[in-house]
């Protein structure tokens, strides 16, 4: 077979399109990735080139694969084709939909809708034996065993069921568009014409080819070629203001490459002499060039006076693939083969074919109304400029499919939002919308559905994909969600009807309008995630409430951990609403990924902490050793789930915090006072204050320091009549408002470099101080935190460390960690604190030790939730223990250096070497001196002080430290971190090593190794000491 014949024979690995002429002309494809049904994509004309290049209509020919195990399937998908071979009639193959990465599958157990004797044909993610198809000739001039030629009409028959891929076309008697369905029908004569889109020989790895999606990065200005909506669709280079410009991943900078082939229905591998079109993936518009005479002067100035145009040319977009959309790529290499292949990571220059001009960046801004324009036009000039180079950045298929999903979702959401606004919804539309919203939730959590059967039971620690959150915002999906919530169908509901969907998502299932939970389970955990057929049996109110709950769930996941670079909000427009949940929303805006967002903190501080807004906040005051709450206006006390405002009451209200907590606990209320609402609002306010002060935000710190002093916060924390969560929030506020601020700074626990004259000769246990330099302001600031240290010690010595006080324990441990890091503990107090913390961890580890007996799923989930409560405080305690071990090591270094200096002074006092005594020491004497210092530090000799250069008076000063038989405790016992010579430390770390939490395992192993390798650690530290 010659080369020309070989090019038209269908082979495994070819990318093809399938057209049909059964009553109408169309191409097999889909209408997006939301639904898995196949459709026939039609065109106004019968020209196949107008629709054959749609990404919805491309299929990859794969060999038949047996699905005996999931491993076999994954291996077969990784290596699509090992050996290319021609496809012959009666050969068995599979068709992979390129856009959705799903396989065409016959569903024998599912009858079709329009043709009841037919079966459904769907796109399946995994594929089954229903995916195997046999190619049969449609006409008699082809025989079994002949090669399948491109352009032949063939029958695609299921190997397992015997059904033929069929099209059912029913005219609509109402005069609307006819109904069309792709299904599988026995003895069908529907033939499909094979058209080649990309030959398998052109599908080369790391080579640019038609159908690839890329980004074009302008290397000189470090900006991406982007198309976006700004007074119409505009093409520009977007400035990101990022440290690394290449990290920008906007979905509006994706372009699909079309390599022009002599056959308008085909494409091929890119070559340097090929012609190209660039199609914007999100909008389907083509990159084009058009004159813009109105800006000739600006263009001339922006191009450095290299060329003067009467009609300058700018890049724009076009809806049709005209001659103005054709470009060429020129390599930046010195010499390149004109017929050579284009690598997918090349540096190229763009040349517009029709105008014979070269694409060049300009300084002409599009968004001239903003302070810092980020959109700059691109022009075309006759002369080629070397620096006007673009880097081709290939985009993975996963990113492309995510954008495809978002594009398909926004189209459906827009149509659904219009129907909700016009109140013309049907049961089918509600079912489709419910499935779409469920898909959006699973799309955001990126595969978490494998571990959770119901999206309303997703754990708080599920991390949403930030790139997908960003994608939903760029494609205006969040805006359409708000359109649904603002529609009359939802907004017209009474508050009692709307409440179940607006409350916290965890409590939604308690008031679930679907008692059997059939809809949520079917729509979220079924293999194909198809729409539930049971929603039509529910009332319209239940349907709308469920849609509203799904909308809130999408918004909840879409904003979780996202706002780390928020630069503009307007909280002043919402502060007068004064609802507890809005205060929590503001607090969440201050933090992203457990880090403070300084810009957002400043915006909230400037908007909330004003004199005109003081009436919105509840004041905390101390009178007669009691804590009182004081507020002025009743509008701040609103229901968190309704729009109702409390009736007008006294202008000023004042109540004791303890009395308020007791009233809220006993649900005592009247028409003018609702203690539970007041307490809820006050709790959210304290949480907001704590988040506003995080990471030393001095706008909030300076405002709140005098209003909430340390004694006042300690009264709230130490009062057992106050709810545990409120005590924990006051503790958090104390940490961020008073402790973590200037002049406190983290001390360096180990000092390897010491100045000889600053070394203290008093190296006894109680007189040791860290060698880290502390300012006078830091020293004077310690006195005000003495009550805080006493409270921490008292709390750790009490029995309040059960799981019922997990949140308070976490905050107290965080407070203790900062006190330790800032150097508020002396060595003796530090070791006592370490012993208490080890006992606490030992109790937790004993209680949460893995059990051998099997547990039920509910019991296992309950245990998992409880075990999570002690993980974070345990990790913080392990950090404190590591710091204590560092301080203990620093103490050992200090003792050696002080002991060494003491001996040198003994030589000088004895007048043996009056001048430069160190130089007079012999090598043997110096080695002996060093060995004795090390033995002294490691406590390896009980009679360390018995050396020829130490007098009797010096021995008395050494005796409390080195003499194990004295009345004082030996130094090893004094420096023992657990009081049991390391046995408790080893036991606790071994128990933590059995924990299912990997962070606990890692930290416990590190401490265990340090505990049993402290002599080696000390030896290494002494080599670094100077």
Short mmCIF file of C-alpha atoms in Angstrom, two decimals, residues 592-893:
data_model
loop_
_atom_site.label_atom_id
_atom_site.label_comp_id
_atom_site.label_asym_id
_atom_site.label_seq_id
_atom_site.Cartn_x
_atom_site.Cartn_y
_atom_site.Cartn_z
CA UNK A 592 -6.87 32.78 54.13
CA UNK A 593 -5.03 29.48 54.45
CA UNK A 594 -4.51 30.28 58.15
CA UNK A 595 -2.63 33.46 57.24
CA UNK A 596 -3.81 37.03 57.77
CA UNK A 597 -4.70 39.09 54.70
CA UNK A 598 -3.36 42.51 55.62
CA UNK A 599 -5.19 44.42 52.89
CA UNK A 600 -8.55 43.00 53.90
CA UNK A 601 -7.85 43.61 57.59
CA UNK A 602 -7.15 47.27 56.87
CA UNK A 603 -10.32 47.69 54.84
CA UNK A 604 -12.46 46.16 57.57
CA UNK A 605 -10.74 48.15 60.32
CA UNK A 606 -11.21 51.46 58.53
CA UNK A 607 -14.87 50.66 57.82
CA UNK A 608 -15.91 49.14 61.15
CA UNK A 609 -13.76 50.88 63.75
CA UNK A 610 -15.30 54.31 63.34
CA UNK A 611 -17.08 56.56 65.79
CA UNK A 612 -20.33 56.36 63.81
CA UNK A 613 -20.18 52.55 64.01
CA UNK A 614 -19.50 52.27 67.73
CA UNK A 615 -23.21 51.78 68.35
CA UNK A 616 -22.99 48.54 66.38
CA UNK A 617 -20.54 46.99 68.82
CA UNK A 618 -21.14 45.62 72.30
CA UNK A 619 -18.79 47.17 74.84
CA UNK A 620 -17.11 45.10 77.55
CA UNK A 621 -16.45 46.85 80.85
CA UNK A 622 -15.31 45.81 84.34
CA UNK A 623 -17.05 47.07 87.46
CA UNK A 624 -16.70 45.73 91.00
CA UNK A 625 -14.68 42.73 89.86
CA UNK A 626 -17.46 41.76 87.46
CA UNK A 627 -17.66 41.91 83.67
CA UNK A 628 -20.58 43.76 82.14
CA UNK A 629 -21.77 44.13 78.55
CA UNK A 630 -23.11 47.48 77.44
CA UNK A 631 -24.78 48.52 74.18
CA UNK A 632 -26.94 51.34 73.01
CA UNK A 633 -29.08 50.44 70.04
CA UNK A 634 -31.26 47.38 69.66
CA UNK A 635 -30.77 47.12 65.88
CA UNK A 636 -27.53 45.22 66.40
CA UNK A 637 -29.45 42.32 67.93
CA UNK A 638 -30.97 40.57 64.95
CA UNK A 639 -31.81 36.98 64.15
CA UNK A 640 -28.95 35.25 62.33
CA UNK A 641 -31.25 33.37 59.95
CA UNK A 642 -34.15 35.78 59.40
CA UNK A 643 -34.57 39.36 58.30
CA UNK A 644 -36.70 40.28 61.34
CA UNK A 645 -35.33 42.94 63.69
CA UNK A 646 -35.95 42.92 67.42
CA UNK A 647 -38.62 45.33 68.56
CA UNK A 648 -37.60 48.71 69.99
CA UNK A 649 -36.36 48.40 73.58
CA UNK A 650 -34.49 50.61 76.05
CA UNK A 651 -31.96 52.93 74.53
CA UNK A 652 -29.20 51.68 76.83
CA UNK A 653 -28.79 48.11 78.02
CA UNK A 654 -26.35 46.72 80.52
CA UNK A 655 -26.05 43.19 81.81
CA UNK A 656 -23.46 41.04 83.54
CA UNK A 657 -21.71 38.57 81.28
CA UNK A 658 -22.39 35.71 83.70
CA UNK A 659 -26.08 36.63 83.95
CA UNK A 660 -26.32 36.82 80.16
CA UNK A 661 -24.76 33.37 79.80
CA UNK A 662 -27.10 31.90 82.40
CA UNK A 663 -30.14 33.45 80.73
CA UNK A 664 -29.06 32.17 77.33
CA UNK A 665 -28.44 28.71 78.79
CA UNK A 666 -31.96 28.57 80.29
CA UNK A 667 -33.56 30.07 77.14
CA UNK A 668 -35.19 32.81 79.14
CA UNK A 669 -36.52 35.48 76.81
CA UNK A 670 -39.22 38.10 76.48
CA UNK A 671 -40.50 40.48 73.87
CA UNK A 672 -37.79 43.05 74.50
CA UNK A 673 -34.74 40.93 75.29
CA UNK A 674 -33.28 37.83 73.67
CA UNK A 675 -30.15 36.79 75.60
CA UNK A 676 -29.22 34.00 73.21
CA UNK A 677 -29.10 36.41 70.29
CA UNK A 678 -27.08 38.91 72.30
CA UNK A 679 -24.59 36.24 73.34
CA UNK A 680 -24.32 34.93 69.80
CA UNK A 681 -23.66 38.43 68.46
CA UNK A 682 -21.09 39.16 71.19
CA UNK A 683 -19.31 35.88 70.48
CA UNK A 684 -19.02 36.67 66.75
CA UNK A 685 -17.78 40.16 67.64
CA UNK A 686 -14.94 38.83 69.82
CA UNK A 687 -14.01 36.39 67.05
CA UNK A 688 -13.90 39.26 64.55
CA UNK A 689 -11.68 41.33 66.88
CA UNK A 690 -9.25 38.43 67.23
CA UNK A 691 -8.98 37.93 63.48
CA UNK A 692 -8.58 41.67 62.88
CA UNK A 693 -5.57 41.75 65.24
CA UNK A 694 -3.80 38.70 63.79
CA UNK A 695 -0.20 38.99 62.67
CA UNK A 696 0.23 42.38 64.36
CA UNK A 697 -2.39 44.48 62.56
CA UNK A 698 -1.80 47.65 64.56
CA UNK A 699 -4.84 49.52 63.30
CA UNK A 700 -7.05 47.16 65.26
CA UNK A 701 -4.53 46.62 68.07
CA UNK A 702 -4.17 50.33 68.83
CA UNK A 703 -7.94 50.79 68.81
CA UNK A 704 -8.80 47.82 71.05
CA UNK A 705 -5.88 47.78 73.52
CA UNK A 706 -7.35 50.31 75.92
CA UNK A 707 -10.90 49.03 75.51
CA UNK A 708 -10.03 45.39 76.28
CA UNK A 709 -7.09 45.30 78.73
CA UNK A 710 -5.42 42.12 79.93
CA UNK A 711 -7.15 41.93 83.38
CA UNK A 712 -10.56 42.25 81.74
CA UNK A 713 -9.88 39.46 79.25
CA UNK A 714 -8.44 37.24 82.00
CA UNK A 715 -11.68 37.60 84.00
CA UNK A 716 -13.64 36.36 80.99
CA UNK A 717 -11.22 33.50 80.34
CA UNK A 718 -10.94 32.32 83.94
CA UNK A 719 -14.66 32.37 84.67
CA UNK A 720 -16.04 28.82 84.48
CA UNK A 721 -19.62 30.12 84.26
CA UNK A 722 -18.88 31.51 80.80
CA UNK A 723 -19.35 29.05 77.89
CA UNK A 724 -16.21 27.28 76.81
CA UNK A 725 -16.26 28.63 73.25
CA UNK A 726 -16.54 32.23 74.47
CA UNK A 727 -13.66 31.66 76.90
CA UNK A 728 -11.59 30.28 74.03
CA UNK A 729 -12.35 33.33 71.87
CA UNK A 730 -11.28 35.69 74.67
CA UNK A 731 -8.07 33.68 74.97
CA UNK A 732 -7.48 34.01 71.23
CA UNK A 733 -8.09 37.76 71.46
CA UNK A 734 -5.63 38.04 74.37
CA UNK A 735 -2.99 36.32 72.29
CA UNK A 736 -3.35 38.50 69.18
CA UNK A 737 -4.18 41.78 70.92
CA UNK A 738 -1.67 41.93 73.78
CA UNK A 739 0.90 39.17 73.49
CA UNK A 740 1.79 38.89 69.79
CA UNK A 741 2.82 42.52 69.33
CA UNK A 742 5.75 44.84 69.83
CA UNK A 743 8.06 44.60 71.77
CA UNK A 744 7.71 40.82 71.94
CA UNK A 745 9.89 38.90 69.54
CA UNK A 746 10.75 35.24 69.19
CA UNK A 747 13.99 34.47 71.00
CA UNK A 748 16.70 32.33 69.52
CA UNK A 749 16.82 29.24 71.76
CA UNK A 750 20.35 28.17 70.79
CA UNK A 751 23.18 30.68 70.59
CA UNK A 752 26.25 29.25 68.91
CA UNK A 753 28.23 32.51 68.97
CA UNK A 754 28.99 34.09 72.36
CA UNK A 755 31.10 37.08 73.38
CA UNK A 756 33.74 36.12 75.94
CA UNK A 757 33.25 39.14 78.20
CA UNK A 758 29.46 38.66 78.28
CA UNK A 759 29.58 35.06 79.50
CA UNK A 760 28.21 34.84 83.02
CA UNK A 761 30.30 32.96 85.55
CA UNK A 762 27.11 32.09 87.45
CA UNK A 763 26.17 28.99 85.54
CA UNK A 764 24.10 27.36 88.23
CA UNK A 765 20.68 26.04 87.28
CA UNK A 766 18.55 28.86 88.72
CA UNK A 767 20.77 31.67 87.45
CA UNK A 768 20.81 30.57 83.81
CA UNK A 769 19.43 33.04 81.28
CA UNK A 770 19.25 32.73 77.54
CA UNK A 771 22.12 34.28 75.66
CA UNK A 772 19.69 35.88 73.23
CA UNK A 773 19.76 39.67 73.48
CA UNK A 774 16.57 41.18 74.92
CA UNK A 775 15.80 44.89 74.96
CA UNK A 776 14.98 46.88 78.09
CA UNK A 777 11.42 47.37 76.83
CA UNK A 778 10.97 43.61 76.54
CA UNK A 779 12.20 43.11 80.10
CA UNK A 780 9.88 45.77 81.56
CA UNK A 781 6.92 44.37 79.62
CA UNK A 782 7.09 40.99 81.37
CA UNK A 783 5.35 42.09 84.57
CA UNK A 784 1.95 42.63 82.98
CA UNK A 785 1.93 39.03 81.71
CA UNK A 786 2.59 37.46 85.12
CA UNK A 787 -1.16 36.88 85.70
CA UNK A 788 -1.38 35.30 82.25
CA UNK A 789 1.43 32.86 83.07
CA UNK A 790 -0.23 32.03 86.39
CA UNK A 791 -3.51 31.31 84.63
CA UNK A 792 -1.80 29.05 82.09
CA UNK A 793 -0.05 27.08 84.83
CA UNK A 794 -3.24 26.86 86.85
CA UNK A 795 -5.22 25.63 83.85
CA UNK A 796 -2.68 22.93 82.99
CA UNK A 797 -2.64 21.79 86.62
CA UNK A 798 -6.43 21.52 86.76
CA UNK A 799 -8.62 18.75 85.40
CA UNK A 800 -10.21 20.82 82.66
CA UNK A 801 -8.35 19.15 79.82
CA UNK A 802 -11.00 16.65 78.76
CA UNK A 803 -12.39 16.55 75.27
CA UNK A 804 -15.34 18.70 76.35
CA UNK A 805 -12.92 21.65 76.60
CA UNK A 806 -11.06 21.01 73.38
CA UNK A 807 -11.45 24.51 71.92
CA UNK A 808 -10.36 26.25 75.14
CA UNK A 809 -7.43 23.86 75.56
CA UNK A 810 -6.27 24.62 72.03
CA UNK A 811 -6.25 28.36 72.67
CA UNK A 812 -4.50 28.00 76.05
CA UNK A 813 -1.84 25.82 74.45
CA UNK A 814 -1.38 28.42 71.70
CA UNK A 815 -1.04 31.09 74.36
CA UNK A 816 1.54 29.03 76.24
CA UNK A 817 3.51 28.43 73.05
CA UNK A 818 3.79 32.16 72.39
CA UNK A 819 4.81 32.80 75.99
CA UNK A 820 7.54 30.21 75.60
CA UNK A 821 8.71 31.53 72.24
CA UNK A 822 8.86 35.10 73.56
CA UNK A 823 11.04 34.06 76.50
CA UNK A 824 8.62 34.61 79.41
CA UNK A 825 9.66 31.34 81.11
CA UNK A 826 12.88 30.75 82.99
CA UNK A 827 14.58 27.39 82.58
CA UNK A 828 13.13 25.87 85.74
CA UNK A 829 9.59 27.03 84.88
CA UNK A 830 10.10 25.86 81.33
CA UNK A 831 10.99 22.34 82.43
CA UNK A 832 8.02 22.23 84.80
CA UNK A 833 5.76 23.32 81.97
CA UNK A 834 7.21 20.60 79.75
CA UNK A 835 6.49 17.95 82.38
CA UNK A 836 2.86 19.05 82.71
CA UNK A 837 2.38 19.11 78.96
CA UNK A 838 3.86 15.63 78.62
CA UNK A 839 1.37 14.32 81.19
CA UNK A 840 -1.47 15.93 79.25
CA UNK A 841 -0.37 14.36 75.96
CA UNK A 842 0.04 11.03 77.73
CA UNK A 843 -3.58 11.19 78.91
CA UNK A 844 -4.81 12.04 75.41
CA UNK A 845 -2.73 9.32 73.81
CA UNK A 846 -4.02 6.71 76.27
CA UNK A 847 -7.61 7.74 75.63
CA UNK A 848 -7.26 7.75 71.85
CA UNK A 849 -5.07 4.66 71.52
CA UNK A 850 -6.23 2.51 68.56
CA UNK A 851 -8.49 -0.34 69.46
CA UNK A 852 -8.31 -3.78 67.96
CA UNK A 853 -12.04 -4.53 68.19
CA UNK A 854 -14.01 -3.56 65.09
CA UNK A 855 -16.34 -0.58 65.30
CA UNK A 856 -19.45 0.42 63.48
CA UNK A 857 -19.23 3.17 60.91
CA UNK A 858 -21.10 5.64 63.09
CA UNK A 859 -18.89 4.89 66.05
CA UNK A 860 -15.82 5.21 63.90
CA UNK A 861 -16.94 8.59 62.60
CA UNK A 862 -17.65 9.78 66.12
CA UNK A 863 -14.22 8.68 67.29
CA UNK A 864 -12.60 10.35 64.29
CA UNK A 865 -14.32 13.62 65.10
CA UNK A 866 -13.20 13.47 68.73
CA UNK A 867 -9.66 12.48 67.85
CA UNK A 868 -9.40 15.53 65.61
CA UNK A 869 -9.96 17.72 68.67
CA UNK A 870 -6.65 16.79 70.23
CA UNK A 871 -4.49 16.64 67.12
CA UNK A 872 -3.88 20.37 66.76
CA UNK A 873 -3.15 21.07 70.45
CA UNK A 874 -0.90 18.01 70.55
CA UNK A 875 1.09 19.33 67.60
CA UNK A 876 1.49 22.69 69.36
CA UNK A 877 2.61 20.92 72.55
CA UNK A 878 5.23 19.01 70.55
CA UNK A 879 6.49 22.33 69.20
CA UNK A 880 6.85 23.58 72.79
CA UNK A 881 8.75 20.42 73.74
CA UNK A 882 11.14 20.89 70.83
CA UNK A 883 11.75 24.46 71.96
CA UNK A 884 12.41 23.26 75.53
CA UNK A 885 14.95 20.74 74.24
CA UNK A 886 16.67 23.55 72.33
CA UNK A 887 16.83 25.69 75.48
CA UNK A 888 18.19 22.71 77.42
CA UNK A 889 20.88 22.28 74.78
CA UNK A 890 21.72 25.97 75.01
CA UNK A 891 22.04 25.60 78.78
CA UNK A 892 24.52 22.77 78.32
CA UNK A 893 26.60 24.90 75.93
#
